[in-house]
Each structure stands twice: as structure tokens, then as C-alpha cells.
Coordinates of C-alpha atoms in Angstrom, one line a residue:
X1 CA -263.0 106.4 83.2
X2 CA -266.0 108.9 82.6
X3 CA -266.2 109.2 86.6
X4 CA -262.6 110.2 87.0
X5 CA -262.1 111.8 83.4
X6 CA -265.3 113.1 82.3
X7 CA -263.5 115.5 79.2
X8 CA -261.5 112.5 78.3
X9 CA -264.5 110.2 78.1
X10 CA -266.6 112.6 76.3
X11 CA -263.9 112.8 73.5
X12 CA -263.8 108.9 72.9
X13 CA -266.0 107.2 70.2
X14 CA -268.5 105.2 70.9
X15 CA -267.0 102.4 69.7
X16 CA -263.5 102.0 70.2
X17 CA -260.9 98.9 71.4
X18 CA -259.0 99.4 74.6
X19 CA -255.7 97.7 76.0
X20 CA -254.6 97.6 79.8
X21 CA -251.6 96.6 80.7
X22 CA -250.4 96.7 84.4
X23 CA -247.4 98.8 85.1
X24 CA -245.7 95.9 87.5
X25 CA -242.7 97.5 89.4
X26 CA -240.6 95.1 91.5
X27 CA -242.7 95.1 94.5
X28 CA -246.0 96.6 93.6
X29 CA -248.0 97.4 90.8
X30 CA -247.5 101.0 90.0
X31 CA -250.5 101.7 87.9
X32 CA -251.9 100.9 84.6
X33 CA -251.4 101.8 80.9
X34 CA -254.4 102.3 78.9
X35 CA -254.2 102.4 75.2
X36 CA -257.3 102.8 72.9
X37 CA -257.8 103.1 69.2
X38 CA -260.2 103.8 66.8
X39 CA -262.5 101.2 64.8
X40 CA -260.3 101.7 61.5
X41 CA -258.1 98.8 62.6
X42 CA -258.6 95.4 64.0
X43 CA -259.0 95.6 67.5
X44 CA -256.8 92.1 67.9
X45 CA -253.3 92.8 68.4
X46 CA -250.6 91.0 67.0
X47 CA -247.9 89.1 69.3
X48 CA -245.3 91.7 68.0
X49 CA -247.6 94.6 69.2
X50 CA -248.5 92.8 72.4
X51 CA -244.5 92.3 72.7
X52 CA -244.0 96.6 72.6
X53 CA -246.8 97.5 74.6
X54 CA -245.6 95.0 77.6
X55 CA -241.8 96.0 77.1
X56 CA -243.0 99.9 76.9
X57 CA -245.0 99.1 80.4
X58 CA -242.2 97.3 81.9
X59 CA -239.9 100.3 81.0
X60 CA -242.5 102.9 82.5
X61 CA -242.9 100.7 85.5
X62 CA -238.9 100.6 85.9
X63 CA -238.8 104.4 85.6
X64 CA -242.0 104.5 88.3
X65 CA -239.8 102.1 90.8
X66 CA -236.6 104.4 90.6
X67 CA -238.6 107.4 91.2
X68 CA -240.3 106.1 94.4
X69 CA -236.6 104.9 95.8
X70 CA -236.4 107.0 99.2
X71 CA -234.5 110.4 98.9
X72 CA -232.4 110.1 102.2
X73 CA -229.8 107.7 102.6
X74 CA -226.8 107.2 104.8
X75 CA -223.4 108.7 104.6
X76 CA -221.8 105.3 103.3
X77 CA -219.7 104.2 100.0
X78 CA -222.5 104.5 97.5
X79 CA -222.8 104.8 93.4
X80 CA -224.2 108.0 92.0
X81 CA -226.0 109.2 88.9
X82 CA -224.4 112.1 87.1
X83 CA -226.6 114.8 88.6
X84 CA -226.1 113.1 92.1
X85 CA -229.1 110.8 92.9
X86 CA -229.0 107.8 94.1
X87 CA -230.0 104.9 92.2
X88 CA -230.6 102.7 95.1
X89 CA -230.8 102.4 99.0
X90 CA -227.3 102.0 100.5
X91 CA -228.2 100.6 103.6
X92 CA -226.8 96.5 104.4
X93 CA -229.0 93.8 103.4
X94 CA -231.8 96.1 101.8
X95 CA -229.3 97.4 99.3
X96 CA -227.8 93.9 98.6
X97 CA -231.5 92.4 97.7
X98 CA -232.2 95.9 95.5
X99 CA -228.6 95.4 93.4
X100 CA -230.1 92.0 93.1
X101 CA -233.3 93.1 91.5
X102 CA -231.7 95.6 89.2
X103 CA -230.4 94.6 86.2
X104 CA -227.1 96.7 85.1
X105 CA -225.2 96.0 81.9
X106 CA -225.8 96.9 78.2
X107 CA -227.3 94.8 75.3
X108 CA -226.9 95.1 71.5
X109 CA -229.3 93.3 69.4
X110 CA -228.5 92.6 65.6
X111 CA -230.1 95.0 63.4
X112 CA -231.6 98.7 63.2
X113 CA -235.1 98.1 62.1
X114 CA -238.4 97.5 64.3
X115 CA -237.9 93.6 64.8
X116 CA -234.5 94.6 66.8
X117 CA -236.5 97.1 68.6
X118 CA -239.1 94.6 69.6
X119 CA -236.7 92.3 70.3
X120 CA -234.7 94.3 72.9
X121 CA -237.8 94.9 74.9
X122 CA -238.4 91.0 74.9
X123 CA -234.6 90.3 76.0
X124 CA -234.9 93.2 78.2
X125 CA -237.8 91.8 79.9
X126 CA -236.2 88.4 80.1
X127 CA -233.0 90.1 81.6
X128 CA -235.2 91.8 84.6
X129 CA -237.3 88.4 85.3
X130 CA -234.2 86.3 85.9
X131 CA -232.4 89.1 87.6
X132 CA -235.3 89.7 90.2
X133 CA -235.8 85.9 91.0
X134 CA -232.2 85.9 92.3
X135 CA -230.4 84.4 89.5
X136 CA -226.4 85.1 89.2
X137 CA -225.1 87.1 86.1
X138 CA -223.9 83.5 84.4
X139 CA -227.3 82.2 85.0
X140 CA -229.1 85.3 83.7
X141 CA -227.1 85.1 80.4
X142 CA -227.9 81.4 80.4
X143 CA -231.6 81.3 80.9
X144 CA -232.2 84.4 78.6
X145 CA -229.9 82.7 76.0
X146 CA -232.7 79.8 76.4
X147 CA -235.5 82.5 76.0
X148 CA -234.3 83.6 72.7
X149 CA -234.3 80.0 71.8
X150 CA -237.9 79.6 72.6
X151 CA -238.9 83.1 70.6
X152 CA -237.0 81.8 67.4
X153 CA -235.8 85.2 66.8
X154 CA -233.6 84.5 64.3
X155 CA -230.9 87.2 65.8
X156 CA -228.2 87.3 68.3
X157 CA -228.1 89.7 71.3
X158 CA -224.7 90.7 72.9
X159 CA -224.9 91.8 76.6
X160 CA -222.3 92.5 79.3
X161 CA -224.5 91.8 82.6
X162 CA -223.1 92.7 86.2
X163 CA -224.2 92.7 90.1
X164 CA -223.2 95.3 92.1
X165 CA -222.2 94.6 95.8
X166 CA -221.9 97.9 97.4
X167 CA -221.0 96.6 100.8
X168 CA -218.3 94.7 99.3
X169 CA -217.4 97.3 96.9
X170 CA -217.2 94.9 93.7
X171 CA -218.8 94.0 90.8
X172 CA -219.6 90.5 89.4
X173 CA -219.6 89.9 85.7
X174 CA -220.5 87.8 82.9
X175 CA -220.4 88.5 79.0
X176 CA -221.9 87.1 76.2
X177 CA -220.1 88.2 73.0
X178 CA -219.6 92.1 74.2
X179 CA -216.7 93.8 74.2
X180 CA -214.7 94.5 77.6
X181 CA -215.5 97.0 80.0
X182 CA -212.7 99.4 80.8
X183 CA -211.6 99.9 84.4
X184 CA -210.0 103.1 85.7
X185 CA -207.9 102.9 88.5
X186 CA -207.3 105.7 91.3
X187 CA -204.2 107.7 89.5
X188 CA -205.6 106.9 86.1
X189 CA -204.3 103.9 84.9
X190 CA -206.8 102.1 82.9
X191 CA -207.2 99.3 80.9
X192 CA -209.4 96.6 79.3
X193 CA -211.0 94.0 81.8
X194 CA -209.8 90.5 81.3
X195 CA -213.2 88.6 81.4
X196 CA -214.0 85.5 79.1
X197 CA -217.1 86.1 77.4
X198 CA -219.0 83.3 76.2
X199 CA -221.0 83.4 72.9
X200 CA -223.8 86.2 72.1
X201 CA -227.2 84.9 73.2
X202 CA -229.4 83.4 70.7
X203 CA -227.0 81.8 68.5
X204 CA -228.2 78.3 69.3
X205 CA -225.3 76.2 70.2
X206 CA -226.9 74.1 73.2
X207 CA -226.0 75.4 76.6
X208 CA -223.3 77.6 76.5
X209 CA -221.2 78.7 79.3
X210 CA -220.8 82.4 80.4
X211 CA -217.5 82.5 83.1
X212 CA -217.9 84.9 85.9
X213 CA -215.4 88.0 86.4
X214 CA -215.3 89.6 90.0
X215 CA -213.7 93.4 90.2
X216 CA -212.8 95.2 93.0
X217 CA -214.5 98.8 92.9
X218 CA -212.1 100.9 95.4
X219 CA -212.6 104.6 95.6
X220 CA -212.6 106.7 92.9
X221 CA -212.3 104.0 90.4
X222 CA -214.4 103.9 87.2
X223 CA -216.0 101.1 85.5
X224 CA -217.2 101.6 81.8
X225 CA -219.5 99.4 80.1
X226 CA -220.5 99.9 76.2
X227 CA -221.2 98.6 73.3
X228 CA -219.4 97.9 69.8
X229 CA -220.9 101.0 68.7
X230 CA -218.6 103.2 70.5
X231 CA -215.5 101.3 69.3
X232 CA -216.2 100.3 66.2
X233 CA -214.3 102.0 63.1
X234 CA -214.2 100.6 59.9
X235 CA -210.7 99.1 58.4
X236 CA -209.5 99.3 61.7
X237 CA -208.8 96.5 64.4
X238 CA -211.2 96.6 67.3
X239 CA -208.5 96.0 69.9
X240 CA -206.7 99.1 68.9
X241 CA -209.9 101.1 69.0
X242 CA -210.3 99.5 72.3
X243 CA -206.9 100.4 73.6
X244 CA -207.3 104.0 72.2
X245 CA -210.6 104.4 74.4
X246 CA -209.0 103.0 77.5
X247 CA -206.0 105.7 76.9
X248 CA -208.5 108.5 76.6
X249 CA -210.3 107.5 79.7
X250 CA -207.3 107.3 81.6
X251 CA -206.9 110.7 80.8
X252 CA -210.0 112.3 81.0
X253 CA -211.3 110.4 83.5
X254 CA -211.7 112.8 86.3
X255 CA -214.1 114.8 84.5
X256 CA -217.8 114.9 85.9
X257 CA -219.7 111.9 84.3
X258 CA -221.8 113.8 82.3
X259 CA -219.0 115.6 80.6
X260 CA -217.2 112.4 80.2
X261 CA -220.0 110.5 78.6
X262 CA -219.9 113.4 75.8
X263 CA -215.8 113.6 75.6
X264 CA -215.8 109.8 74.9
X265 CA -218.5 109.7 72.2
X266 CA -216.6 112.8 70.7
X267 CA -213.4 111.2 71.0
X268 CA -214.3 108.0 69.5
X269 CA -216.5 109.5 66.5
X270 CA -214.7 113.1 66.0
X271 CA -216.5 112.9 62.8
X272 CA -219.9 113.0 64.3
X273 CA -220.8 110.1 61.8
X274 CA -221.6 106.7 63.7
X275 CA -221.5 103.4 61.8
X276 CA -224.2 101.7 65.0
X277 CA -225.9 102.6 67.9
X278 CA -224.0 103.6 71.0
X279 CA -224.5 102.7 74.7
X280 CA -222.2 103.8 77.3
X281 CA -222.7 103.5 81.2
X282 CA -220.2 104.7 83.7
X283 CA -220.0 104.0 87.0
X284 CA -218.0 105.7 90.1
X285 CA -217.6 104.7 93.5
X286 CA -217.9 107.4 95.9
X287 CA -217.4 108.0 99.6
X288 CA -218.6 111.1 99.7
X289 CA -221.5 112.8 97.5
X290 CA -220.0 115.0 94.8
X291 CA -220.7 118.8 95.2

């Protein structure tokens, strides 16, 4: 470290504790995360601290994986981010293999404290590990549920998890106590997807089943995944708020994705006071690049 970063090394006290964590990506180790702290605290990390550090390292590695993807792609059906960039290459079996390895979905952990945040990191790591091992969506949820039982976390997690098949233009989903996704067809007709979700992860009821649902994603369709924070309204039936969200998505779904995200959040929370955290993921297949 003194050789590579002499100025940093010169400022480090003689007695200092280090933690070095590999940034393990899908195919390569992208680097290392180096943490250090002074002797004012114990050099021994607790199990919770180690979990948080590993979760952070995993997230950094995922960002580096995405940044390293090839910038040029064939002119074929694809998924684009709101800024027009590509999350995965789109050629043949290579795209299919990468999609199987890239978890796609939404998670919601019970609670809002630091323990919930740490558990979220552990669940993300578990989902990522099972996805990269080639598990199907229902297997990913079943195995993650078993992981939560081993952790004895005492909290449940809802999840909607999907695999995208870009070559066949379809998505295969499985749900665990999560609100149904919304599907907007060409022309604006929008409805909640009729999935049969299994129980939330981590409630400890043996070996739960998570049935699969397969959707066709034609050109200009739009799939919306979200957490219940987007549709919860105290005193109102959640079925009504989901139906209202579907109606609004049908009317506004032609907006650019970055504007549509803001529009949906503002529509469901007009007062600006949210009672729960919100996660919203929008997917729109395109045959040509957006301008």
C-alpha cells in the first residue's frame, strides 16, 4: 500500500485494523474493498458487521459488472434503461446465460431499522447466489426461504422474482407474498398479472411452493414491479389502490420511463407523505433504440 498509495499510507496510524473483502463479480474478481479503523474500537468484527460489509462489496461488484458490459449491441429486440443504456448483451445464448445470472425483481423486508437493512443485504446475496447457480425463479425463492430459516432472522421478506428470456420475448415470474406486477399491453390496456404467490420468505412453514407464471412481452408492452409501499393507503383496500395504479399506468404508460416513474409515485402519493419504502421497476421491450 505504501508503494502504490504513499500519501495515504503516510497518514495511517501505526496501529490500525484492516478488513479486505474481494469484489466478486459474475465472472471475475473486480478488485478489493479495503476498510480500516483506528485502535479506538475492537479490531474484531461482529457477525452483523461482516454481513453488512459483504453485502456492500457484492453491490459494488454488481455495479462494476454492469459497467464492464460491451457498449455495442446488435439491432435486435432488447431491454433498455431509461437513459438508453443496455443492461446485458443481446446476442443468442450469451444473453440467455447472462439473464439467468442477473436477478430481476423487487424485495421488501419487514421493518425499517438497521437490522432490516442488514437482512436485505443478506437476502440480496442469497438471491444472487442461487440465480447465478442456474436456479429457476421458484427454486430461487425456495432456497432463499431455506437460507432465511438458517439465519433465524425472525422477520419475513416479500419478493417478486423474474427471469427474462430476451430471445423469446417473455418473462417467467414467481412471487412470495408480494403485490402482483402490472402488465400494460400495446394500446394502453393494463391489468394486474394473475400470479399465484407463495407465502413470504422466512415465515417457517416447512417447504412452501412458489408457482411459476410466464408472460409474453411483445413490442411496446410494459411490465411494472413494485413494493407495497407504492400502493398502501391506510383505510383503503389495497386491491382498489392497485386497480387505480393500473388505470393510471394505462393512461400514462407512453411517457419516457424516467418520467413515468416520477408520475406513478406522485400519483399514488399526492401528499408526498409515504408510509412505507417504495421500490418501482419498469421494463419496456423495444425493437429499436429510443431516441
